[in-house]
Amino acid sequence: MQKIISILILLTSISCLGQKVERVVVSSEDPYDLYATFDKDSTTLFYEKIVPKNKPIGVLVILPGSGELLEDVRKQISLHTLAVQQNLLVIFPSINWGTNKHIPEHQFLDTIFKQVVTQYKVPKDRFVIGGFSGGGMLALTYAEKANKYADSTFIKPKAIFGVDPPLDYAHLWKHCENDIERNISEAAVMESKWIINMYTKEFGGSPEKYKDNYVKYSIFSYSEKDGGNAKYLKTTPILLYTEPDVIWQMQNRQRDYYDLNCVDIAAMINLLQIQGNKDAKLVITNNKGRRLDGRRHPHSWSIMDSQECISWILEQLRK
């Protein structure tokens, strides 16, 4: 990424359940709006880390969803706490916004990974990356790029996890059209108009007119026999969580199964398993989705069982 400057000194240290969270500033500029906040420091790019007492056996990278602050992620999960107890170095990059093509995001991650490998001497094949929603998307696209092009990324992820990530941009466009046409849920209509406007700017227009762009940048393309970019995940362990609470969706967003991430998530995991990926796993939950303020919402961090996830991560690192 242009304008990312050398890693600066440690900026702050805060406490997180007895664990020291250290913030390292990477850049004083954020030209691609990778991290959205509402304070005066919103142009700063950084990462926060939790270092285990013993030499790290690997690195766990946790990515927030769109608009989430890093501190709010830690309030919703215990994955980082469990990981540090298992001698994993935990990294929280300041990425919660950005682009749909993920080019500057990948470059920012590489900058962080280079610093971490240099400082802690962790092997480059001992990184596990994951996140919620857009964070899960970023983790998956990084893995696809790493597998597709040799030496295109600084590390090659050992495994990827995701909490209800959208996968197929063409499917997302269609469900946005449905929301706008129904014109019932104000929240759904506003979100859908924003997404369609964004995709028009980045991809040129609709998937009917610009199919190649949608296939090129989607994690998974149901329209393609090989799944599009998903074929580059055939050898990467994948753990995806989703909660298809269609009753909640119908009552609160007037959406049905065709509008939900679970359809593409199940389709991609099924395809990967058919293609021979024995470490592609799908976890479907029920009535677990809660937002930070306690509101019921199936698209939430809380559908991930942190203990289950860390056990799976450690299993992959042992292979």
Coordinates of C-alpha atoms in Angstrom, one line a residue:
M1 CA 0.0 0.0 0.0
Q2 CA 1.3 3.4 -0.9
K3 CA 1.9 5.8 1.9
I4 CA 2.2 3.1 4.6
I5 CA 5.2 4.2 6.5
S6 CA 7.6 2.2 8.7
I7 CA 6.2 0.6 11.8
L8 CA 6.3 3.2 14.5
I9 CA 6.8 2.8 18.2
L10 CA 4.2 1.2 20.5
L11 CA 1.4 3.8 21.0
T12 CA -0.8 2.4 23.8
S13 CA -1.3 -0.5 26.1
I14 CA -4.7 -1.4 27.5
S15 CA -6.0 -4.3 29.6
C16 CA -8.2 -7.0 28.2
L17 CA -9.3 -9.7 30.7
G18 CA -5.9 -9.6 32.3
Q19 CA -4.1 -9.6 28.9
K20 CA -2.1 -6.7 27.7
V21 CA -3.4 -5.3 24.4
E22 CA -0.7 -3.3 22.6
R23 CA -1.4 -0.9 19.8
V24 CA 1.2 -0.4 17.0
V25 CA 0.7 2.5 14.6
V26 CA 1.5 1.6 10.9
S27 CA 0.4 4.8 9.1
S28 CA -0.9 8.3 9.9
E29 CA -2.9 8.2 6.7
D30 CA -5.8 6.0 5.5
P31 CA -6.3 6.9 1.8
Y32 CA -8.7 3.9 1.2
D33 CA -10.8 4.4 4.3
L34 CA -9.9 1.0 5.7
Y35 CA -10.9 1.9 9.3
A36 CA -14.1 3.8 9.9
T37 CA -14.5 5.5 13.3
F38 CA -16.2 8.6 14.6
D39 CA -13.3 10.3 16.3
K40 CA -10.4 12.5 15.2
D41 CA -8.0 9.6 14.8
S42 CA -10.0 7.9 12.1
T43 CA -7.1 8.4 9.6
T44 CA -4.7 6.3 11.6
L45 CA -4.0 2.8 10.6
F46 CA -2.7 0.4 13.2
Y47 CA -2.9 -3.1 14.6
E48 CA -3.5 -4.3 18.2
K49 CA -1.7 -7.4 19.5
I50 CA -1.8 -9.7 22.5
V51 CA 1.5 -11.4 23.1
P52 CA 1.6 -14.8 25.0
K53 CA 4.0 -15.2 27.8
N54 CA 5.9 -18.0 26.0
K55 CA 7.3 -18.0 22.4
P56 CA 4.3 -17.9 20.0
I57 CA 3.6 -21.2 18.2
G58 CA 1.6 -19.3 15.6
V59 CA -0.5 -16.2 14.8
L60 CA -4.2 -15.7 15.0
V61 CA -5.5 -12.7 13.0
I62 CA -9.0 -11.5 13.9
L63 CA -10.8 -9.1 11.5
P64 CA -13.9 -7.1 12.5
G65 CA -17.1 -6.7 10.5
S66 CA -18.0 -3.5 8.7
G67 CA -17.9 -0.5 11.0
E68 CA -16.9 -2.5 14.1
L69 CA -14.3 -1.1 16.4
L70 CA -11.6 -3.5 17.5
E71 CA -12.4 -3.0 21.2
D72 CA -16.1 -4.0 20.5
V73 CA -15.0 -7.2 18.8
R74 CA -13.2 -8.3 22.0
K75 CA -16.3 -7.7 24.0
Q76 CA -18.3 -10.2 21.9
I77 CA -15.9 -13.1 21.8
S78 CA -13.4 -15.0 24.0
L79 CA -11.4 -16.4 21.0
H80 CA -8.4 -14.1 21.6
T81 CA -8.2 -15.0 25.3
L82 CA -8.3 -18.7 24.6
A83 CA -5.7 -18.3 21.8
V84 CA -3.2 -16.5 23.9
Q85 CA -3.5 -19.2 26.6
Q86 CA -2.5 -21.6 23.9
N87 CA 0.6 -19.5 23.1
L88 CA -0.8 -17.9 19.9
L89 CA 0.1 -14.3 19.1
V90 CA -3.2 -12.5 18.4
I91 CA -3.4 -9.7 15.9
F92 CA -6.4 -7.3 15.4
P93 CA -5.8 -5.2 12.2
S94 CA -7.6 -1.9 11.9
I95 CA -9.7 -2.9 8.9
N96 CA -13.5 -2.5 9.1
W97 CA -14.3 -0.8 5.8
G98 CA -12.3 -0.3 2.6
T99 CA -13.0 -1.8 -0.9
N100 CA -14.7 -4.7 -2.5
K101 CA -11.6 -5.7 -4.4
H102 CA -9.6 -5.9 -1.2
I103 CA -6.3 -4.9 -2.9
P104 CA -5.2 -2.2 -0.4
E105 CA -6.5 -4.4 2.5
H106 CA -4.2 -7.3 1.4
Q107 CA -1.3 -4.9 1.2
F108 CA -1.9 -3.6 4.7
L109 CA -2.1 -7.1 6.0
D110 CA 1.2 -8.0 4.4
T111 CA 2.8 -5.0 6.1
I112 CA 1.6 -6.2 9.5
F113 CA 2.6 -9.8 8.8
K114 CA 6.2 -8.8 7.8
Q115 CA 6.5 -6.9 11.1
V116 CA 5.2 -9.8 13.1
V117 CA 7.4 -12.4 11.4
T118 CA 10.5 -10.2 11.8
Q119 CA 9.8 -9.4 15.5
Y120 CA 8.6 -12.8 16.8
K121 CA 10.2 -15.3 14.3
V122 CA 6.9 -17.1 13.7
P123 CA 7.1 -19.3 10.6
K124 CA 5.0 -17.9 7.7
D125 CA 3.0 -21.1 7.5
R126 CA 1.6 -20.7 11.0
F127 CA -1.0 -18.0 10.4
V128 CA -4.7 -18.5 10.9
I129 CA -6.9 -15.6 9.6
G130 CA -10.7 -15.1 10.2
G131 CA -13.4 -12.6 11.0
F132 CA -17.0 -11.6 11.0
S133 CA -18.9 -10.7 7.9
G134 CA -16.7 -8.4 5.9
G135 CA -13.7 -9.6 8.0
G136 CA -14.4 -13.1 7.0
M137 CA -14.6 -12.0 3.3
L138 CA -11.2 -10.4 3.6
A139 CA -9.7 -13.5 5.2
L140 CA -11.0 -15.7 2.4
T141 CA -9.9 -13.4 -0.4
Y142 CA -6.4 -13.2 1.0
A143 CA -6.3 -17.0 1.1
E144 CA -7.5 -17.3 -2.5
K145 CA -4.9 -14.8 -3.7
A146 CA -2.2 -16.6 -1.8
N147 CA -3.1 -19.9 -3.4
K148 CA -3.8 -18.6 -6.9
Y149 CA -0.6 -16.6 -7.4
A150 CA 2.8 -17.8 -6.0
D151 CA 4.5 -15.2 -3.8
S152 CA 1.6 -12.7 -4.3
T153 CA 1.1 -12.5 -0.5
F154 CA 3.7 -12.4 2.3
I155 CA 2.2 -15.5 4.0
K156 CA 0.0 -18.4 3.0
P157 CA -2.7 -18.9 5.6
K158 CA -2.7 -22.3 7.4
A159 CA -6.5 -22.0 7.9
I160 CA -9.4 -19.6 7.6
F161 CA -12.5 -19.1 9.7
G162 CA -15.5 -16.9 9.0
V163 CA -18.7 -15.8 10.7
D164 CA -21.5 -15.5 8.2
P165 CA -19.5 -13.8 5.4
P166 CA -21.1 -12.8 2.2
L167 CA -19.5 -14.7 -0.7
D168 CA -21.1 -14.1 -4.1
Y169 CA -21.4 -10.4 -5.2
A170 CA -23.8 -11.3 -7.9
H171 CA -26.2 -13.0 -5.4
L172 CA -25.8 -9.9 -3.1
W173 CA -26.8 -7.6 -6.0
K174 CA -29.9 -9.7 -6.6
H175 CA -31.0 -9.8 -3.0
C176 CA -30.5 -6.0 -2.8
E177 CA -32.8 -5.6 -5.8
N178 CA -35.4 -7.7 -4.0
D179 CA -35.2 -5.5 -0.9
I180 CA -35.7 -2.4 -2.9
E181 CA -38.6 -3.8 -4.9
R182 CA -40.3 -5.0 -1.7
N183 CA -39.8 -1.6 -0.1
I184 CA -41.0 -2.7 3.3
S185 CA -38.1 -2.7 5.7
E186 CA -36.4 0.7 5.8
A187 CA -33.2 -0.8 7.1
A188 CA -33.1 -3.4 4.4
V189 CA -33.8 -0.8 1.6
M190 CA -31.2 1.7 2.9
E191 CA -28.5 -1.1 3.1
S192 CA -29.4 -2.4 -0.4
K193 CA -29.3 1.0 -2.1
W194 CA -25.9 1.6 -0.5
I195 CA -24.6 -1.8 -1.7
I196 CA -25.9 -1.4 -5.3
N197 CA -24.4 2.1 -5.5
M198 CA -21.1 0.8 -4.3
Y199 CA -21.0 -2.1 -6.7
T200 CA -22.0 0.1 -9.6
K201 CA -18.9 2.3 -8.9
E202 CA -16.5 -0.6 -8.4
F203 CA -17.8 -3.2 -10.9
G204 CA -19.4 -1.0 -13.6
G205 CA -23.0 -2.0 -13.0
S206 CA -25.2 -5.1 -12.6
P207 CA -23.9 -8.7 -12.8
E208 CA -26.0 -9.2 -15.9
K209 CA -23.9 -6.6 -17.7
Y210 CA -20.6 -7.0 -16.0
K211 CA -20.5 -10.7 -15.1
D212 CA -16.8 -11.1 -15.5
N213 CA -16.1 -8.4 -12.9
Y214 CA -18.4 -10.1 -10.4
V215 CA -16.8 -13.6 -11.0
K216 CA -13.3 -12.0 -10.8
Y217 CA -13.8 -10.4 -7.4
S218 CA -16.3 -12.7 -5.7
I219 CA -15.1 -15.3 -3.2
F220 CA -17.6 -17.8 -4.6
S221 CA -19.7 -17.7 -7.8
Y222 CA -22.6 -20.1 -7.9
S223 CA -23.0 -19.4 -11.6
E224 CA -19.6 -21.1 -12.2
K225 CA -19.2 -24.9 -12.2
D226 CA -15.9 -24.7 -10.4
G227 CA -17.2 -22.0 -7.9
G228 CA -15.1 -19.2 -9.5
N229 CA -12.4 -18.2 -7.0
A230 CA -13.5 -20.8 -4.5
K231 CA -11.5 -23.4 -6.4
Y232 CA -8.4 -21.8 -4.9
L233 CA -9.6 -22.9 -1.5
K234 CA -9.5 -26.6 -2.3
T235 CA -6.4 -27.2 -0.1
T236 CA -7.1 -24.6 2.7
P237 CA -8.9 -25.7 5.9
I238 CA -12.1 -23.6 6.1
L239 CA -14.5 -23.2 9.0
L240 CA -17.6 -21.1 8.4
Y241 CA -20.5 -20.3 10.8
T242 CA -24.0 -19.2 9.8
E243 CA -27.4 -18.9 11.4
P244 CA -30.2 -19.0 8.9
D245 CA -33.0 -17.7 11.1
V246 CA -35.5 -17.1 8.3
I247 CA -38.3 -16.3 10.7
W248 CA -36.4 -13.4 12.2
Q249 CA -35.4 -12.3 8.7
M250 CA -39.0 -12.4 7.5
Q251 CA -40.3 -10.5 10.6
N252 CA -37.5 -7.9 10.7
R253 CA -36.2 -7.5 7.2
Q254 CA -38.9 -9.2 5.0
R255 CA -36.2 -11.5 3.6
D256 CA -36.4 -15.2 2.8
Y257 CA -33.7 -17.9 2.3
Y258 CA -32.8 -16.6 -1.1
D259 CA -31.6 -13.4 0.5
L260 CA -29.4 -14.9 3.1
N261 CA -25.6 -15.6 3.3
C262 CA -26.3 -19.2 4.4
V263 CA -27.3 -20.2 0.9
D264 CA -23.9 -19.4 -0.6
I265 CA -22.0 -20.5 2.5
A266 CA -23.5 -24.0 2.3
A267 CA -23.1 -24.2 -1.4
M268 CA -19.4 -23.3 -1.2
I269 CA -18.6 -25.7 1.6
N270 CA -20.4 -28.4 -0.2
L271 CA -18.5 -27.7 -3.4
L272 CA -15.1 -27.7 -1.6
Q273 CA -15.9 -31.0 0.0
I274 CA -16.9 -32.4 -3.4
Q275 CA -13.6 -31.1 -4.8
G276 CA -11.7 -33.0 -2.1
N277 CA -11.3 -30.5 0.8
K278 CA -11.7 -32.7 3.8
D279 CA -11.1 -29.8 6.1
A280 CA -13.9 -27.6 4.8
K281 CA -16.5 -27.4 7.6
L282 CA -19.8 -25.7 8.1
V283 CA -21.4 -25.0 11.4
I284 CA -25.1 -24.0 11.5
T285 CA -26.4 -22.4 14.7
N286 CA -29.9 -21.7 16.0
N287 CA -31.0 -18.8 18.2
K288 CA -27.5 -17.7 19.1
G289 CA -27.2 -14.4 17.3
R290 CA -27.0 -11.4 19.6
R291 CA -25.4 -8.0 19.0
L292 CA -23.2 -6.2 21.5
D293 CA -26.2 -4.4 23.0
G294 CA -28.1 -7.7 23.5
R295 CA -30.4 -7.3 20.5
R296 CA -31.4 -10.5 18.7
H297 CA -29.7 -10.6 15.3
P298 CA -28.6 -13.8 13.5
H299 CA -25.8 -12.0 11.7
S300 CA -23.5 -11.6 14.7
W301 CA -20.2 -12.6 16.2
S302 CA -22.1 -14.6 18.9
I303 CA -23.0 -17.4 16.6
M304 CA -19.3 -18.5 16.8
D305 CA -18.4 -20.8 19.7
S306 CA -15.0 -19.5 20.6
Q307 CA -14.0 -22.7 22.4
E308 CA -15.0 -24.8 19.4
C309 CA -13.2 -22.4 17.0
I310 CA -9.9 -22.4 19.0
S311 CA -10.0 -26.2 19.2
W312 CA -10.4 -26.4 15.4
I313 CA -7.6 -23.9 14.9
L314 CA -5.2 -25.8 17.1
E315 CA -6.1 -29.0 15.3
Q316 CA -5.2 -27.4 11.9
L317 CA -1.9 -26.1 13.3
R318 CA -1.0 -29.6 14.5
K319 CA -1.2 -31.0 11.0

